[in-house]
Short mmCIF file of C-alpha atoms and ligand atoms in Angstrom, two decimals:
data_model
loop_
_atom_site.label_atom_id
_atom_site.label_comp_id
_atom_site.label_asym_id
_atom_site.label_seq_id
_atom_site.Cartn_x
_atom_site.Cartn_y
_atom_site.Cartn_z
CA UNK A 412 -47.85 143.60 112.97
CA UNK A 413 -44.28 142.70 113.42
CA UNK A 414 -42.20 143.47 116.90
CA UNK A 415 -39.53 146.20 115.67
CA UNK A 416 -36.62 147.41 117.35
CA UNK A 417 -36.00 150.87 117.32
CA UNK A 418 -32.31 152.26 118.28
CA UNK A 419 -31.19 155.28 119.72
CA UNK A 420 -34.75 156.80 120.47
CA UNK A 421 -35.52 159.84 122.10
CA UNK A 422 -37.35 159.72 124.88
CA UNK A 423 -37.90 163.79 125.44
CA UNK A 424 -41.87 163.55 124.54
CA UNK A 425 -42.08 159.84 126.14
CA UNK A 426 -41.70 161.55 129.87
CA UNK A 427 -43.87 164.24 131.13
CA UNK A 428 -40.98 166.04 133.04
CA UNK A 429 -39.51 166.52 129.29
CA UNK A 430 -36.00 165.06 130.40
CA UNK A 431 -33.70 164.78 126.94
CA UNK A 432 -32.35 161.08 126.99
CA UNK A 433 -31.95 158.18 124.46
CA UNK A 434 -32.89 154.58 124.76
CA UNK A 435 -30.46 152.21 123.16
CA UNK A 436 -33.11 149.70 122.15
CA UNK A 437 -37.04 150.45 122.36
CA UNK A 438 -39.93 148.00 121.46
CA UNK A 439 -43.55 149.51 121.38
CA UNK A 440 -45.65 146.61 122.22
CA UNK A 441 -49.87 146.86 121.44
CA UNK A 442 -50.65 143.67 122.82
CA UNK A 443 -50.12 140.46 125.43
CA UNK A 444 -49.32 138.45 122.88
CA UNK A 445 -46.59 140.89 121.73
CA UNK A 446 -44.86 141.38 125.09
CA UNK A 447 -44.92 137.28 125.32
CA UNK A 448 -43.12 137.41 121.97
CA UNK A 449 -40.78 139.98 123.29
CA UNK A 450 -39.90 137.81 126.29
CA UNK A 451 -39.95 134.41 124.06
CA UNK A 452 -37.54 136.28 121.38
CA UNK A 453 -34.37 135.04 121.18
CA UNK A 454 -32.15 137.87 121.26
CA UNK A 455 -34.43 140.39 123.61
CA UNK A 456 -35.83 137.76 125.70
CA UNK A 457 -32.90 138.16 128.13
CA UNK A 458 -32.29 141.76 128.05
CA UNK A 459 -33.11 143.43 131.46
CA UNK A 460 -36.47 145.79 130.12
CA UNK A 461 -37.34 148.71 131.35
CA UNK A 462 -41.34 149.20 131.35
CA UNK A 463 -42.28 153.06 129.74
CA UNK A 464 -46.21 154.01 130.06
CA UNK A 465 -47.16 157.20 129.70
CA UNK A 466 -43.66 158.24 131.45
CA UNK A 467 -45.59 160.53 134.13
CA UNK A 468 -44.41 158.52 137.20
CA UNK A 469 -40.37 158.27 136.27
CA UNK A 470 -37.57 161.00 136.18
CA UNK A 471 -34.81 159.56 134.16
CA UNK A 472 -31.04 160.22 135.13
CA UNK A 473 -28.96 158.68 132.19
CA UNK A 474 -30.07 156.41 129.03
CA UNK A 475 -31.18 153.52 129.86
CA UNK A 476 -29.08 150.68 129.05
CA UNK A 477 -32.41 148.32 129.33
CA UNK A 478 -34.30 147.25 126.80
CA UNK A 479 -37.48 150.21 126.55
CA UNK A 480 -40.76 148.13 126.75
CA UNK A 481 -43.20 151.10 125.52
CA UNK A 482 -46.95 149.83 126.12
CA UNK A 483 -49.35 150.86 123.58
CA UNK A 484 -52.04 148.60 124.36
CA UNK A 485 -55.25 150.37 123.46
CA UNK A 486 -58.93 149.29 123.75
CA UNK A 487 -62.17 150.34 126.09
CA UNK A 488 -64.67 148.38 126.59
CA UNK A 489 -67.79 147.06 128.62
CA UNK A 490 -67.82 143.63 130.56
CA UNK A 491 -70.50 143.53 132.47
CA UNK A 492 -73.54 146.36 133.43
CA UNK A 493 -75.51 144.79 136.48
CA UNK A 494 -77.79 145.83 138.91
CA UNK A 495 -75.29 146.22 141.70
CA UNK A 496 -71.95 147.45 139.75
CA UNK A 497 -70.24 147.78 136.09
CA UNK A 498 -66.76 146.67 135.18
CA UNK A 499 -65.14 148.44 132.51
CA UNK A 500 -61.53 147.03 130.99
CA UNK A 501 -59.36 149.08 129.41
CA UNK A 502 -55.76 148.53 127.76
CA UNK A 503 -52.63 149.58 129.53
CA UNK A 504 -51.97 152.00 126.85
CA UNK A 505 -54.74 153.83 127.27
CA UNK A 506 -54.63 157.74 129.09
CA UNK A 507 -55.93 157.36 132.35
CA UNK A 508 -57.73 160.70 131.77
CA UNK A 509 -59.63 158.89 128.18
CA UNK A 510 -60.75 156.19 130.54
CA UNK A 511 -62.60 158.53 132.74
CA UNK A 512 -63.67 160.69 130.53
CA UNK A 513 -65.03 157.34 128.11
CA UNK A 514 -66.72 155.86 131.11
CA UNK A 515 -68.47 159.13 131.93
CA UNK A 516 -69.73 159.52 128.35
CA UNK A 517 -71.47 156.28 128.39
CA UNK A 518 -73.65 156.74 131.76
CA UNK A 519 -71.16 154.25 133.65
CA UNK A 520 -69.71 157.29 136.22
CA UNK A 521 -67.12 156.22 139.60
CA UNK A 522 -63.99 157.67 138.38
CA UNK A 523 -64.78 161.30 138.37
CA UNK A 524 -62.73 161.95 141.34
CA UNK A 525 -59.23 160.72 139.31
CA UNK A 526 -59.82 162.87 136.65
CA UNK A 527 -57.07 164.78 134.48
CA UNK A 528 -54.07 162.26 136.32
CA UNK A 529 -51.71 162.08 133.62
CA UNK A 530 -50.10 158.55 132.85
CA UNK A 531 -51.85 155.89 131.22
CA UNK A 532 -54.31 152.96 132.22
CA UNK A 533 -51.25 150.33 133.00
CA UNK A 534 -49.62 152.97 135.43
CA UNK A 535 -52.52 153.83 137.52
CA UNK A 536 -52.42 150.43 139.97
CA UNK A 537 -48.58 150.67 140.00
CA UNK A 538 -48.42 153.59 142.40
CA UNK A 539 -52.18 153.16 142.96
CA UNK A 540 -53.11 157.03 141.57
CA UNK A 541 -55.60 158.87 144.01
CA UNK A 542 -56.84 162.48 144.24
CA UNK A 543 -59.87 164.31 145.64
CA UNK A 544 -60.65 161.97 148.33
CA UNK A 545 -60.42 158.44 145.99
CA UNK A 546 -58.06 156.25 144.95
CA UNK A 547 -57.89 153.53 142.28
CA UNK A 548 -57.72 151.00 145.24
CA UNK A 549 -61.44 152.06 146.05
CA UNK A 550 -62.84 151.77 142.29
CA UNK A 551 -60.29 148.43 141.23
CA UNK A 552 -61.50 144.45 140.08
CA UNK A 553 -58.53 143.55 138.52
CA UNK A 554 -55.75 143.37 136.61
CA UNK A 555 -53.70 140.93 133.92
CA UNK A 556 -50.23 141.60 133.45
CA UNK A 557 -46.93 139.56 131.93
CA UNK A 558 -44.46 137.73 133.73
CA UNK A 559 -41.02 139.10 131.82
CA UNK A 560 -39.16 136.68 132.81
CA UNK A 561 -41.50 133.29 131.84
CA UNK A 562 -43.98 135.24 129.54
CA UNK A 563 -46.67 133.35 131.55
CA UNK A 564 -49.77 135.60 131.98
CA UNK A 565 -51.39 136.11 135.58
CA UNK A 566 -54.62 137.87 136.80
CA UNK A 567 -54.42 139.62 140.03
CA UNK A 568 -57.46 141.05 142.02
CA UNK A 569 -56.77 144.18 144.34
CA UNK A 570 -55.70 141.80 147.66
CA UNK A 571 -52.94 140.37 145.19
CA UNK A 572 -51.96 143.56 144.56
CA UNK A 573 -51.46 144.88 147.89
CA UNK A 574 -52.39 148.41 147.24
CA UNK A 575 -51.36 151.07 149.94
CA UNK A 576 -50.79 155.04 149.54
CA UNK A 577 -49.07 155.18 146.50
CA UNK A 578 -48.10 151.75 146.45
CA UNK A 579 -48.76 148.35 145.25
CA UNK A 580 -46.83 145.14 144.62
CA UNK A 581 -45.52 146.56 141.41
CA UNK A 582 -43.49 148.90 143.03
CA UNK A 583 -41.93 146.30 145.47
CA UNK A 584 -41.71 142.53 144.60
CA UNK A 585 -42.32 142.43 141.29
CA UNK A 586 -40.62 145.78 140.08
CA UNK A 587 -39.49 145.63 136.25
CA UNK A 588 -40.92 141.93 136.80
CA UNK A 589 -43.98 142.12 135.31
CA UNK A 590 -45.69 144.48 132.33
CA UNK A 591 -49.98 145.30 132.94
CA UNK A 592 -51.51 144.73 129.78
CA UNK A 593 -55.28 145.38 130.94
CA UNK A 594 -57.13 146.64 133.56
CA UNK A 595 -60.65 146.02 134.94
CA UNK A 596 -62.49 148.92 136.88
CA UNK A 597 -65.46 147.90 139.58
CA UNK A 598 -67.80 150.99 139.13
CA UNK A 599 -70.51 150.37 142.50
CA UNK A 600 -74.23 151.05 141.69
CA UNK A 601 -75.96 153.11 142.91
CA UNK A 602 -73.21 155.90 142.13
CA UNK A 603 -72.66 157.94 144.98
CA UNK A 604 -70.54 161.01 144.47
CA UNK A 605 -66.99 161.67 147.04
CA UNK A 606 -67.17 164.85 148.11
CA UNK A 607 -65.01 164.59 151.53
CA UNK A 608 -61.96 165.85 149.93
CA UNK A 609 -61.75 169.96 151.18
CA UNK A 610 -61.37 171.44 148.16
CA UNK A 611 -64.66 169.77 146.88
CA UNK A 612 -66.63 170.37 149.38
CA UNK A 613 -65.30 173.72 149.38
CA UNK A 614 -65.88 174.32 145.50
CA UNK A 615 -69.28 173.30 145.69
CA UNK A 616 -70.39 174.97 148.82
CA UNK A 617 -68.77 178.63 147.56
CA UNK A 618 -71.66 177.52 144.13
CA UNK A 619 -74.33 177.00 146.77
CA UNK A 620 -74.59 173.22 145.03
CA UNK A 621 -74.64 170.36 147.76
CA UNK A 622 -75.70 167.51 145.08
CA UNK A 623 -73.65 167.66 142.08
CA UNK A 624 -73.51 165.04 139.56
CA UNK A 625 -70.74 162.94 138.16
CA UNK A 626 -70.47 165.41 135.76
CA UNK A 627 -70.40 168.37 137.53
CA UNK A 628 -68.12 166.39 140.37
CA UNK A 629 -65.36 166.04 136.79
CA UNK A 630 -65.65 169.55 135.82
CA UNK A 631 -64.90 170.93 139.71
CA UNK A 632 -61.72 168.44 139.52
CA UNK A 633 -60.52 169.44 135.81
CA UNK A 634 -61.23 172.87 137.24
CA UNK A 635 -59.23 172.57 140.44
CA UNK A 636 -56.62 170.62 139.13
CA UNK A 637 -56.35 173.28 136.41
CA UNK A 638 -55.75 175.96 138.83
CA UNK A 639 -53.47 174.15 141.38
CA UNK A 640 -51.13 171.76 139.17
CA UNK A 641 -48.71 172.65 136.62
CA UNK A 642 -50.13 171.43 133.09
CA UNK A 643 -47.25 168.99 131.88
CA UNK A 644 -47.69 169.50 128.53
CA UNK A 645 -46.84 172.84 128.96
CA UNK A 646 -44.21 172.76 132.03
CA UNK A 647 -42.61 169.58 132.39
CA UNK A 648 -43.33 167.66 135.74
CA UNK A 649 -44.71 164.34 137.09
CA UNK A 650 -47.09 165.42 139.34
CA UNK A 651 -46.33 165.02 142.95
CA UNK A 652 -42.64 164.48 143.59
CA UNK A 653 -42.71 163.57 147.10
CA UNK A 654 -45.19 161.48 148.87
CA UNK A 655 -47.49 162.86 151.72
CA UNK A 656 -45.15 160.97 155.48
CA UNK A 657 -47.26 159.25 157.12
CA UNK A 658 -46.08 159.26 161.06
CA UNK A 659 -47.67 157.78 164.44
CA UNK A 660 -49.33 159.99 166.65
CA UNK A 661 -46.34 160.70 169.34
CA UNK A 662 -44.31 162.36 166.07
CA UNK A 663 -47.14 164.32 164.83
CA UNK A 664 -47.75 166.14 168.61
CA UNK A 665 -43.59 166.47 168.24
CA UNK A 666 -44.09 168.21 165.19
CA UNK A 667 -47.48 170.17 166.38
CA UNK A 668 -45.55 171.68 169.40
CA UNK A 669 -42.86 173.62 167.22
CA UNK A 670 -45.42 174.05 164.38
CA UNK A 671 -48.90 174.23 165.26
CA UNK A 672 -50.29 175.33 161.95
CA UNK A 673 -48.85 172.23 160.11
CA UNK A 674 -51.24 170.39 157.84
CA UNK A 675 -52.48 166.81 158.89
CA UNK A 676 -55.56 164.24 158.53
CA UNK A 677 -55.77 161.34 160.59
CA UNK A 678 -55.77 157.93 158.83
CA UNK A 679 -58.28 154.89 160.06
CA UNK A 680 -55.30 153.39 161.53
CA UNK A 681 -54.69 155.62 163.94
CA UNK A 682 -51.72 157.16 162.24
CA UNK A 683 -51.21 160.56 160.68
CA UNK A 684 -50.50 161.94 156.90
CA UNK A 685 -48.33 165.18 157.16
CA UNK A 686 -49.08 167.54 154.16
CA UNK A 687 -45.30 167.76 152.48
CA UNK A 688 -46.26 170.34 150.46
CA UNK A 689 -46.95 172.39 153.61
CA UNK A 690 -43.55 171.25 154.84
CA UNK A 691 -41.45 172.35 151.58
CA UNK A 692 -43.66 175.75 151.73
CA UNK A 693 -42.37 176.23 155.39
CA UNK A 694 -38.89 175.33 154.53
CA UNK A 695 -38.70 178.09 151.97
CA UNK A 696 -38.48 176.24 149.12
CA UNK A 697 -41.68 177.34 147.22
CA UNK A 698 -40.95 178.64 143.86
CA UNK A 699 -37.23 178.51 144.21
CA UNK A 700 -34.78 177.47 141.28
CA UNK A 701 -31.83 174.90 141.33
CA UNK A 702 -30.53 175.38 137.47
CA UNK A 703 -33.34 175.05 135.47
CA UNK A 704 -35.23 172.73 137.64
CA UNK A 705 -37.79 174.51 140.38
CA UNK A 706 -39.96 173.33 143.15
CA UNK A 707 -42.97 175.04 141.80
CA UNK A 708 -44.60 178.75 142.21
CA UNK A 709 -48.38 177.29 143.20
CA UNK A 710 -47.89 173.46 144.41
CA UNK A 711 -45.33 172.76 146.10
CA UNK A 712 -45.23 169.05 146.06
CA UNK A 713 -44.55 169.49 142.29
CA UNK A 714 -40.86 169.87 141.19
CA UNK A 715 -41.15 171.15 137.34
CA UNK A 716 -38.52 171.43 134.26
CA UNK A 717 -38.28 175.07 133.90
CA UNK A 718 -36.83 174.03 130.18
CA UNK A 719 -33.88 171.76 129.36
CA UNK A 720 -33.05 170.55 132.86
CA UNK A 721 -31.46 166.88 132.71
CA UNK A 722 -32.75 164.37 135.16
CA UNK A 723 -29.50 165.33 137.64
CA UNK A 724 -30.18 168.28 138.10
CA UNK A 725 -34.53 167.47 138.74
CA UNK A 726 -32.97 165.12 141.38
CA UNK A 727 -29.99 167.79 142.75
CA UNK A 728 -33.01 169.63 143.49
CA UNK A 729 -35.22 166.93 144.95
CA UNK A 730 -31.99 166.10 147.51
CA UNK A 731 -31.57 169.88 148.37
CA UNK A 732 -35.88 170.01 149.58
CA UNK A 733 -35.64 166.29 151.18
CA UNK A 734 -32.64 167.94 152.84
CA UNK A 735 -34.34 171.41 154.08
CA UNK A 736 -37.24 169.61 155.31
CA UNK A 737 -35.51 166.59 157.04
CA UNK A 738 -33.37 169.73 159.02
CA UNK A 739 -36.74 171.53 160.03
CA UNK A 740 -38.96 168.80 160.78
CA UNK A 741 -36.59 165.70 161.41
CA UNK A 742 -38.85 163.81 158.62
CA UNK A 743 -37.00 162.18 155.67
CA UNK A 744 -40.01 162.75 152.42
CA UNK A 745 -39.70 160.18 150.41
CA UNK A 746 -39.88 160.58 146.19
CA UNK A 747 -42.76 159.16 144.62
CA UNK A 748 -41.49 158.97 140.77
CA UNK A 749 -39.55 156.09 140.17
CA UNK A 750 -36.15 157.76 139.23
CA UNK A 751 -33.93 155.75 136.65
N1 EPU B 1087 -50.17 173.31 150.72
C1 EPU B 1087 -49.21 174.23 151.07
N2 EPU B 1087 -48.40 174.73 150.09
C2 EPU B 1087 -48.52 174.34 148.79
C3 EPU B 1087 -49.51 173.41 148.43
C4 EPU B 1087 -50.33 172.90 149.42
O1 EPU B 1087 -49.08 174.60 152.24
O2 EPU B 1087 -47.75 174.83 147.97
C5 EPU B 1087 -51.04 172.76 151.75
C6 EPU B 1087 -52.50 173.00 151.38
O3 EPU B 1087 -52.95 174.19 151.91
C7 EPU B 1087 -53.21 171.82 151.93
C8 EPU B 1087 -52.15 170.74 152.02
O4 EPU B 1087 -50.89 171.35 151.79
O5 EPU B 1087 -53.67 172.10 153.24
C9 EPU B 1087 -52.41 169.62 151.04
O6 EPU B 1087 -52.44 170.13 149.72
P1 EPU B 1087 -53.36 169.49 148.57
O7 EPU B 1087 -54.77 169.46 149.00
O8 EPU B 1087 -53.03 170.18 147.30
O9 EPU B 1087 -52.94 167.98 148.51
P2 EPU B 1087 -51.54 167.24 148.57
O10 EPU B 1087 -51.56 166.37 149.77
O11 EPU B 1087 -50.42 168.21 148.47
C10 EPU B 1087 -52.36 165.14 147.29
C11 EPU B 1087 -51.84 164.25 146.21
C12 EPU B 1087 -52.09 164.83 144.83
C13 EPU B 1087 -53.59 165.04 144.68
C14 EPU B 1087 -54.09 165.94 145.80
C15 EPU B 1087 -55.59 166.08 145.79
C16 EPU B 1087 -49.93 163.08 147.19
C17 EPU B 1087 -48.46 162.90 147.21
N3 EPU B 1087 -50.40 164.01 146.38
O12 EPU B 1087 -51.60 166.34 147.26
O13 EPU B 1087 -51.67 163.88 143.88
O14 EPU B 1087 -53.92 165.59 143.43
O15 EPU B 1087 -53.73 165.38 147.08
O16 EPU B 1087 -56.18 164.90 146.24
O17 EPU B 1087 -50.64 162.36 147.88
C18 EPU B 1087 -49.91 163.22 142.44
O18 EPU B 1087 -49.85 162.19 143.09
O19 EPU B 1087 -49.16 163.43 141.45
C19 EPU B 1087 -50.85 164.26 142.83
C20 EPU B 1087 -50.89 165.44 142.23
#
């Protein structure tokens, strides 16, 4: 199929936080080879891109003046079923939440924990997705992506990557460097379910069920996730706005002197994650309204569209709770969409 340019698109239903904008020039790409011809073409080649997934990770403030680089590279399938582990590969294009629920249907279960992220397949290693006590990080082989500036094609494993708490190389050195076309998924055998995460545990204690399956471990996430996070497709957001701070151990006691009942797990390293949501809660800001944009009524980590609010105003909002909480706790939460 022919590489066409579209002009003057709307990107309203190509972000999840349902921001009204217009790309100048978009180019919907469905595979590597297209992307190369993209960066080989003589007139777009040069054009500074702007890489669109599934648009669940990005709050956009004006039109971009980039060329839009929307990946639609689709495809599931099997490479290898051993004794020890399977890898699945799936194209960036693909929703995340297909992938899991693909690999499930087919015996190969691992990603059960990650179920119902929005975004798509290509996204997940950028800010390396986790929930319910797993990341991608802990399930990851590998990855191909485009260079857009030579076109030349690279394969990076997860030590390439450099994956950290919502973070990879994709968000630092090679930002709006590089497009993922596929990604390969190490599923460990024997499975063993992940069921350190509270609200797991918690779930399937209160059902008197210590040994669920993968199945059952899916359905408790869908479930929880369900009840907790704002449905996107219903009230636009991009899932967790700010990112859990993660402080050494003389700033945590600080913080646990003035506020004993604040929320925090130690890491391996010896440092501390602070719960932000707890934070914003404490600051006041739960459920509160800044124009039609809202930190929302049951998660506060999650800053939702209440209908028609423009990027601006989603980050007004974002400045006014990074404000509050910097005031009360003397920490500075840092946004985890990309904002544009
Ligand atoms: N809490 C509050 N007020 C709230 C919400 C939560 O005080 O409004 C408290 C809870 O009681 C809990 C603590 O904050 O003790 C942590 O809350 P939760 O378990 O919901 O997890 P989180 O740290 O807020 C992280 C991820 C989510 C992921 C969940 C579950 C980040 C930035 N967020 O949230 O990821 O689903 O854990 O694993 O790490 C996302 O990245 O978009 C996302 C939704």
């Amino acid at each position: 199929m022919d590489l066409q340019l579209e002009t003057h698109v709307p990107l309203v239903a190509m972000n999840t936080f349902g921001v009204a904008a217009h790309a100048e020039r978009l180019v919907r790409v469905h595979s590597a080879r297209d992307v190369r011809l993209v960066v080989d073409h003589p007139q777009w080649g040069a054009l500074p891109k702007l890489v669109l997934g599934g648009g669940s990770n990005i709050l956009i403030t004006h039109d971009p003046k980039q060329l839009v680089v929307k990946v639609e590279i689709g495809g599931m399938r099997v490479l290898r079923d051993d004794v020890d582990a399977a890898i699945i590969e799936a194209g960036a294009g693909v929703q995340w939440h297909e992938l899991v629920r693909w690999s499930l249907d087919i015996g190969l279960p691992g990603l059960e924990n990650l179920a119902l992220i929005p975004g798509t397949v290509g996204a997940a290693p950028v800010q390396n997705i986790g929930a319910y006590g797993m990341e991608l990080a802990d399930r990851f082989d590998s990855l191909d992506a485009v260079d857009l500036t030579t076109g030349r094609m690279v394969t990076l494993d997860a030590r390439a990557c450099r994956f950290g708490y919502r973070d990879s190389l994709f968000k630092r050195e090679l930002a709006g460097k590089s497009l993922i076309t596929q990604v390969r998924l190490r599923l460990p055998k024997p499975w063993q379910p992940v069921l350190g995460y509270a609200d797991l545990s918690r779930h399937f204690g209160k059902l008197g069920h210590p040994e669920p399956d993968a199945r059952q471990i899916f359905d408790a996430v869908c479930a929880i996730r369900r009840a907790k996070l704002p449905d996107p497709a219903l009230l636009g957001n991009a899932g967790s706005f700010f990112k859990n701070p993660v402080v050494n151990r003389t700033i945590r006691n600080e913080i646990l002197q003035d506020f004993p009942e604040i929320v925090s797990y130690p890491l391996d390293d010896g440092t501390f994650k602070l719960a932000a949501a707890w934070m914003i809660d404490a600051s006041g800001w739960k459920g509160k309204s800044m124009g039609r944009a809202a930190v929302d009524a049951r998660h506060a980590l999650v800053l939702v569209n209440k209908g028609g609010a423009s990027g601006e105003e989603i980050k007004a909002l974002a400045c006014a709770v990074q404000r509050a909480v910097a005031q009360k706790f003397g920490i500075t939460l840092e946004f985890e969409p990309v904002v544009i």
